[in-house]
PDB file of C-alpha atoms in Angstrom:
ATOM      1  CA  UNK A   1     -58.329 -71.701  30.907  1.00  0.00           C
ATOM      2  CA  UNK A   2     -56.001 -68.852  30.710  1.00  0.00           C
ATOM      3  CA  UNK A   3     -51.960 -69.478  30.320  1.00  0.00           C
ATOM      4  CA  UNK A   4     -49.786 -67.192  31.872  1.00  0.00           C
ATOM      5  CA  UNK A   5     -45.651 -66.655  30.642  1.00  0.00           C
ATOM      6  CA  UNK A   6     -43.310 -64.173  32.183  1.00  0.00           C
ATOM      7  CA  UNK A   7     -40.082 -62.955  30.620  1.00  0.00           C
ATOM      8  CA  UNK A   8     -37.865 -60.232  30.968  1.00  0.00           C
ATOM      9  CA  UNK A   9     -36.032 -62.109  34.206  1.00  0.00           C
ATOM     10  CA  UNK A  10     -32.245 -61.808  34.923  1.00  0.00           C
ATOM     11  CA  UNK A  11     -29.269 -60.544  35.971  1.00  0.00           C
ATOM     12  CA  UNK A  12     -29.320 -57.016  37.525  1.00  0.00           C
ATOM     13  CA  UNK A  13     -26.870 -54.576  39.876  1.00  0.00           C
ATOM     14  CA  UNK A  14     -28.347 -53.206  43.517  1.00  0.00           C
ATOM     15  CA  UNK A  15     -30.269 -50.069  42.777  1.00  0.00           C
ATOM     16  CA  UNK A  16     -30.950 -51.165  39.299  1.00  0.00           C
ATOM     17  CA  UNK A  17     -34.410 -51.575  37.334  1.00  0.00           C
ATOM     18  CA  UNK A  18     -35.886 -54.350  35.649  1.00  0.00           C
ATOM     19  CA  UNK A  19     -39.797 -55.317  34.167  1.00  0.00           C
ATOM     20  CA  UNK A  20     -41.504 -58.491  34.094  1.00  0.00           C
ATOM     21  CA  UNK A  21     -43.980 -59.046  31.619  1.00  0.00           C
ATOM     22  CA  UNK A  22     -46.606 -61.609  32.318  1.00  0.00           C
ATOM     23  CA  UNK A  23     -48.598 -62.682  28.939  1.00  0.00           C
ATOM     24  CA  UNK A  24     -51.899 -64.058  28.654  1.00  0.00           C
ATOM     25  CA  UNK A  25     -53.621 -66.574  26.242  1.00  0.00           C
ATOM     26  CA  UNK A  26     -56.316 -68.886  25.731  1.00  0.00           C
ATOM     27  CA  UNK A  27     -59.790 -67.934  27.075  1.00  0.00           C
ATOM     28  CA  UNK A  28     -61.186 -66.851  30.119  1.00  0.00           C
ATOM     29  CA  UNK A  29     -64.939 -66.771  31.034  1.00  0.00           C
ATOM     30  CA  UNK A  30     -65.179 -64.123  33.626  1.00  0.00           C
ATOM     31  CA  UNK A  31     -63.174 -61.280  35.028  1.00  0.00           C
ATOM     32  CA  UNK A  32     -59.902 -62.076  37.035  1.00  0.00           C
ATOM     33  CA  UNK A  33     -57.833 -60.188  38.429  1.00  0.00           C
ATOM     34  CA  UNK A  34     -53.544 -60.828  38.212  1.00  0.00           C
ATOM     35  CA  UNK A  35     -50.830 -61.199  41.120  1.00  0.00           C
ATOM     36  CA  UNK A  36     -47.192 -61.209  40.960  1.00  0.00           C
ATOM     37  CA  UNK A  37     -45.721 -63.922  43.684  1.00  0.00           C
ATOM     38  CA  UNK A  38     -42.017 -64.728  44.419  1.00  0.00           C
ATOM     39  CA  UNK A  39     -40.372 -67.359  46.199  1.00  0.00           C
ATOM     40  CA  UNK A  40     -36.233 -67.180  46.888  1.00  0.00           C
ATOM     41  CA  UNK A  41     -34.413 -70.287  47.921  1.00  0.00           C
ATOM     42  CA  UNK A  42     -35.831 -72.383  50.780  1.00  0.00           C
ATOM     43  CA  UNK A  43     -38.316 -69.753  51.626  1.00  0.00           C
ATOM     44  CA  UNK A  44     -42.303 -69.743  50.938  1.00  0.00           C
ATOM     45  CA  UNK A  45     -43.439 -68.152  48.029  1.00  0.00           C
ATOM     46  CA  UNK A  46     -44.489 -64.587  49.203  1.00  0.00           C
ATOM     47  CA  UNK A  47     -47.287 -62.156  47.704  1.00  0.00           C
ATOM     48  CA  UNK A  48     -45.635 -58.896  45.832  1.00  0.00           C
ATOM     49  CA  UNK A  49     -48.774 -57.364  44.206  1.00  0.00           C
ATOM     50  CA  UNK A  50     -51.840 -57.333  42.157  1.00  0.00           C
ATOM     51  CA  UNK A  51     -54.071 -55.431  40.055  1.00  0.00           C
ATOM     52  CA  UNK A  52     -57.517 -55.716  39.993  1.00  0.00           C
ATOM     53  CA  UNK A  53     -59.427 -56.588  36.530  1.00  0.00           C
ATOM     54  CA  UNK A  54     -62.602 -54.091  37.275  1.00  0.00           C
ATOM     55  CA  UNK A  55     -60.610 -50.882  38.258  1.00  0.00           C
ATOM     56  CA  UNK A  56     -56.644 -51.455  38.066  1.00  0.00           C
ATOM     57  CA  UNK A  57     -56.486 -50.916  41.379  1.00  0.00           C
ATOM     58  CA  UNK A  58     -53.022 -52.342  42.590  1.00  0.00           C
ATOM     59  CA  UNK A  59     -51.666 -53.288  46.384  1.00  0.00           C
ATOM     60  CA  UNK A  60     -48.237 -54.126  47.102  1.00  0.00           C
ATOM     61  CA  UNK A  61     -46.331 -55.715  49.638  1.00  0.00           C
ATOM     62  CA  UNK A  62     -44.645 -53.809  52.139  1.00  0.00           C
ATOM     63  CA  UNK A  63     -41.416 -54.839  51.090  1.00  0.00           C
ATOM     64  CA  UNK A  64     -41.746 -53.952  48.069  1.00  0.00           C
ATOM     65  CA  UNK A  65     -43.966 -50.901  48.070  1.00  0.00           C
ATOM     66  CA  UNK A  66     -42.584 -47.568  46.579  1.00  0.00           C
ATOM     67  CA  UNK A  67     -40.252 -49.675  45.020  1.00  0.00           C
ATOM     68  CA  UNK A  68     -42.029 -51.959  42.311  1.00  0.00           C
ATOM     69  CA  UNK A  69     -45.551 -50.572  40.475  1.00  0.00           C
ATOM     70  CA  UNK A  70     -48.243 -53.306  38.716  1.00  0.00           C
ATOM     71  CA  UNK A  71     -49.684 -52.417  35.568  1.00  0.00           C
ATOM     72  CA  UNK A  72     -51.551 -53.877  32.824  1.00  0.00           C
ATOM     73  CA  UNK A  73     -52.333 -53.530  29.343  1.00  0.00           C
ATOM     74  CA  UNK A  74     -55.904 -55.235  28.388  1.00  0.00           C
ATOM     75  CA  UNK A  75     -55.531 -55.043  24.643  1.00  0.00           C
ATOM     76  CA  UNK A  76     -52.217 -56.545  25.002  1.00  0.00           C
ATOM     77  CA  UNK A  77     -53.761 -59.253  27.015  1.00  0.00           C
ATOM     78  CA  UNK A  78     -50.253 -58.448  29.453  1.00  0.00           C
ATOM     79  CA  UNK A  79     -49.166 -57.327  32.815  1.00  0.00           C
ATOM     80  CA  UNK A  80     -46.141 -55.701  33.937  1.00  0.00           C
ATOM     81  CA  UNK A  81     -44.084 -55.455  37.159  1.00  0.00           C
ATOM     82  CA  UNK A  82     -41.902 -52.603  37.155  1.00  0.00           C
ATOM     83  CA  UNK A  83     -38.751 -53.187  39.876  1.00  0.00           C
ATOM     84  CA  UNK A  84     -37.175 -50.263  40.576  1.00  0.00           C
ATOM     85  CA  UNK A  85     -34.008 -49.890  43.345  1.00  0.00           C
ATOM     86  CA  UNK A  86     -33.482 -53.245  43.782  1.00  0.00           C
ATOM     87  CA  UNK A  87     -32.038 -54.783  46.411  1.00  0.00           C
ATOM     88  CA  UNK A  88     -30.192 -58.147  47.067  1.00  0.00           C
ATOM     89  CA  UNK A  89     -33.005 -59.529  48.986  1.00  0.00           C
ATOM     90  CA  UNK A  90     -35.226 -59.261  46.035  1.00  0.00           C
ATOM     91  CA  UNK A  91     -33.550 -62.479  44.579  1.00  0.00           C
ATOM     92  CA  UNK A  92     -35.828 -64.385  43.213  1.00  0.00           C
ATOM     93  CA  UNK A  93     -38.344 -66.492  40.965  1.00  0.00           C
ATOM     94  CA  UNK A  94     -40.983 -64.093  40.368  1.00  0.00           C
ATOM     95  CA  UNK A  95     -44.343 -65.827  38.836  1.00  0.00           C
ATOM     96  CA  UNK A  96     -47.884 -64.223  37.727  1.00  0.00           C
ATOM     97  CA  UNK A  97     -50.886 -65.375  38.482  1.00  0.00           C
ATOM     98  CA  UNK A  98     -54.394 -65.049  37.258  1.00  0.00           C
ATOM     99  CA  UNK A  99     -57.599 -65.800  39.708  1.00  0.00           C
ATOM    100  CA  UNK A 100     -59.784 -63.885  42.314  1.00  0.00           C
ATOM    101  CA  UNK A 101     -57.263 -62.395  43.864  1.00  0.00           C
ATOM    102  CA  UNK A 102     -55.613 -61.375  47.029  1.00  0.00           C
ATOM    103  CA  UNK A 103     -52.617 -61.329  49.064  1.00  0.00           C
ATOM    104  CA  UNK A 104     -52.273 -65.016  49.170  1.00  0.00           C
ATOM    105  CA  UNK A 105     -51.561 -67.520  46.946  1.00  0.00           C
ATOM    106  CA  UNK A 106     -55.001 -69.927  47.380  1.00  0.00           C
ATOM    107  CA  UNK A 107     -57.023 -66.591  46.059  1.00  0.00           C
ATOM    108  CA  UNK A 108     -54.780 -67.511  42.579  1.00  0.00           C
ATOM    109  CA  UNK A 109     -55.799 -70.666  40.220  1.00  0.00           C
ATOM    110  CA  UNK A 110     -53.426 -69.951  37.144  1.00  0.00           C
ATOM    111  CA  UNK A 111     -49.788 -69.588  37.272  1.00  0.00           C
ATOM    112  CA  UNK A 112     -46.665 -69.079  34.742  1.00  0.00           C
ATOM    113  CA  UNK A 113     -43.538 -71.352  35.029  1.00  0.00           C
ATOM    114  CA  UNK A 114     -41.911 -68.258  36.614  1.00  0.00           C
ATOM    115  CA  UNK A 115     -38.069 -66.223  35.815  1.00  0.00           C
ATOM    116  CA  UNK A 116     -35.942 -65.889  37.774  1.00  0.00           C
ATOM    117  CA  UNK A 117     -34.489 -62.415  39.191  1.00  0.00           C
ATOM    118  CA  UNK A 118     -31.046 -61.953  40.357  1.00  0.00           C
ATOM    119  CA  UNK A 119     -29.840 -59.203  42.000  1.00  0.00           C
ATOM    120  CA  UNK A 120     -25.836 -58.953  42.210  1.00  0.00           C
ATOM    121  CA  UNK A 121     -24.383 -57.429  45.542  1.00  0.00           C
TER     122      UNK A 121
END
């Protein structure tokens, strides 16, 4: 099965930028496509956005939308999430995910141990 490791978490000021990087490894023996979740302190872990294997077709979530962009390099065998203007709120542990997809986290079979995001108010 594919394994899945983000880095580039940490410590950032409101209104700053930061990327993820989520890298793949091992083998995989069809198409997937890749989500980015996140889950703060005592809330549920919450859908941010994906990119679809076939077309790179990304959806976000609204909160997040205009904000944050998905993309992917194949060769590379990694995907990116771009945050731009962050805000407090966007505090933190931001995992990848590989699987069929969607908006929640039961379309995803593979995750990465996560990093955590901080956003300084």
């Amino acid at each position: 099965q594919v394994q899945l490791v983000e880095s580039g978490g940490g410590l950032v000021q409101v209104g700053g930028s930061l990327r993820l990087s989520c890298a793949a490894s091992g083998r995989t023996f069809s198409p997937y496509n890749m989500g980015w979740f996140r889950q703060a302190p005592g809330k549920e872990r919450d859908f941010v956005g994906s990119i679809f294997w076939s077309t790179s077709r990304t959806v976000y979530a609204d909160s997040v939308k205009g904000r944050f962009t998905i993309s992917r390099d194949n060769a590379k065998r990694t995907t990116y999430l771009q945050m731009n203007s962050l805000k407090s709120e966007d505090t933190a542990v931001y995992y990848c995910a590989a699987g069929l997809g969607g908006t929640s986290s039961a379309g995803y079979s593979n995750w990465g141990p996560g990093t955590q995001v901080t956003v300084s108010s």
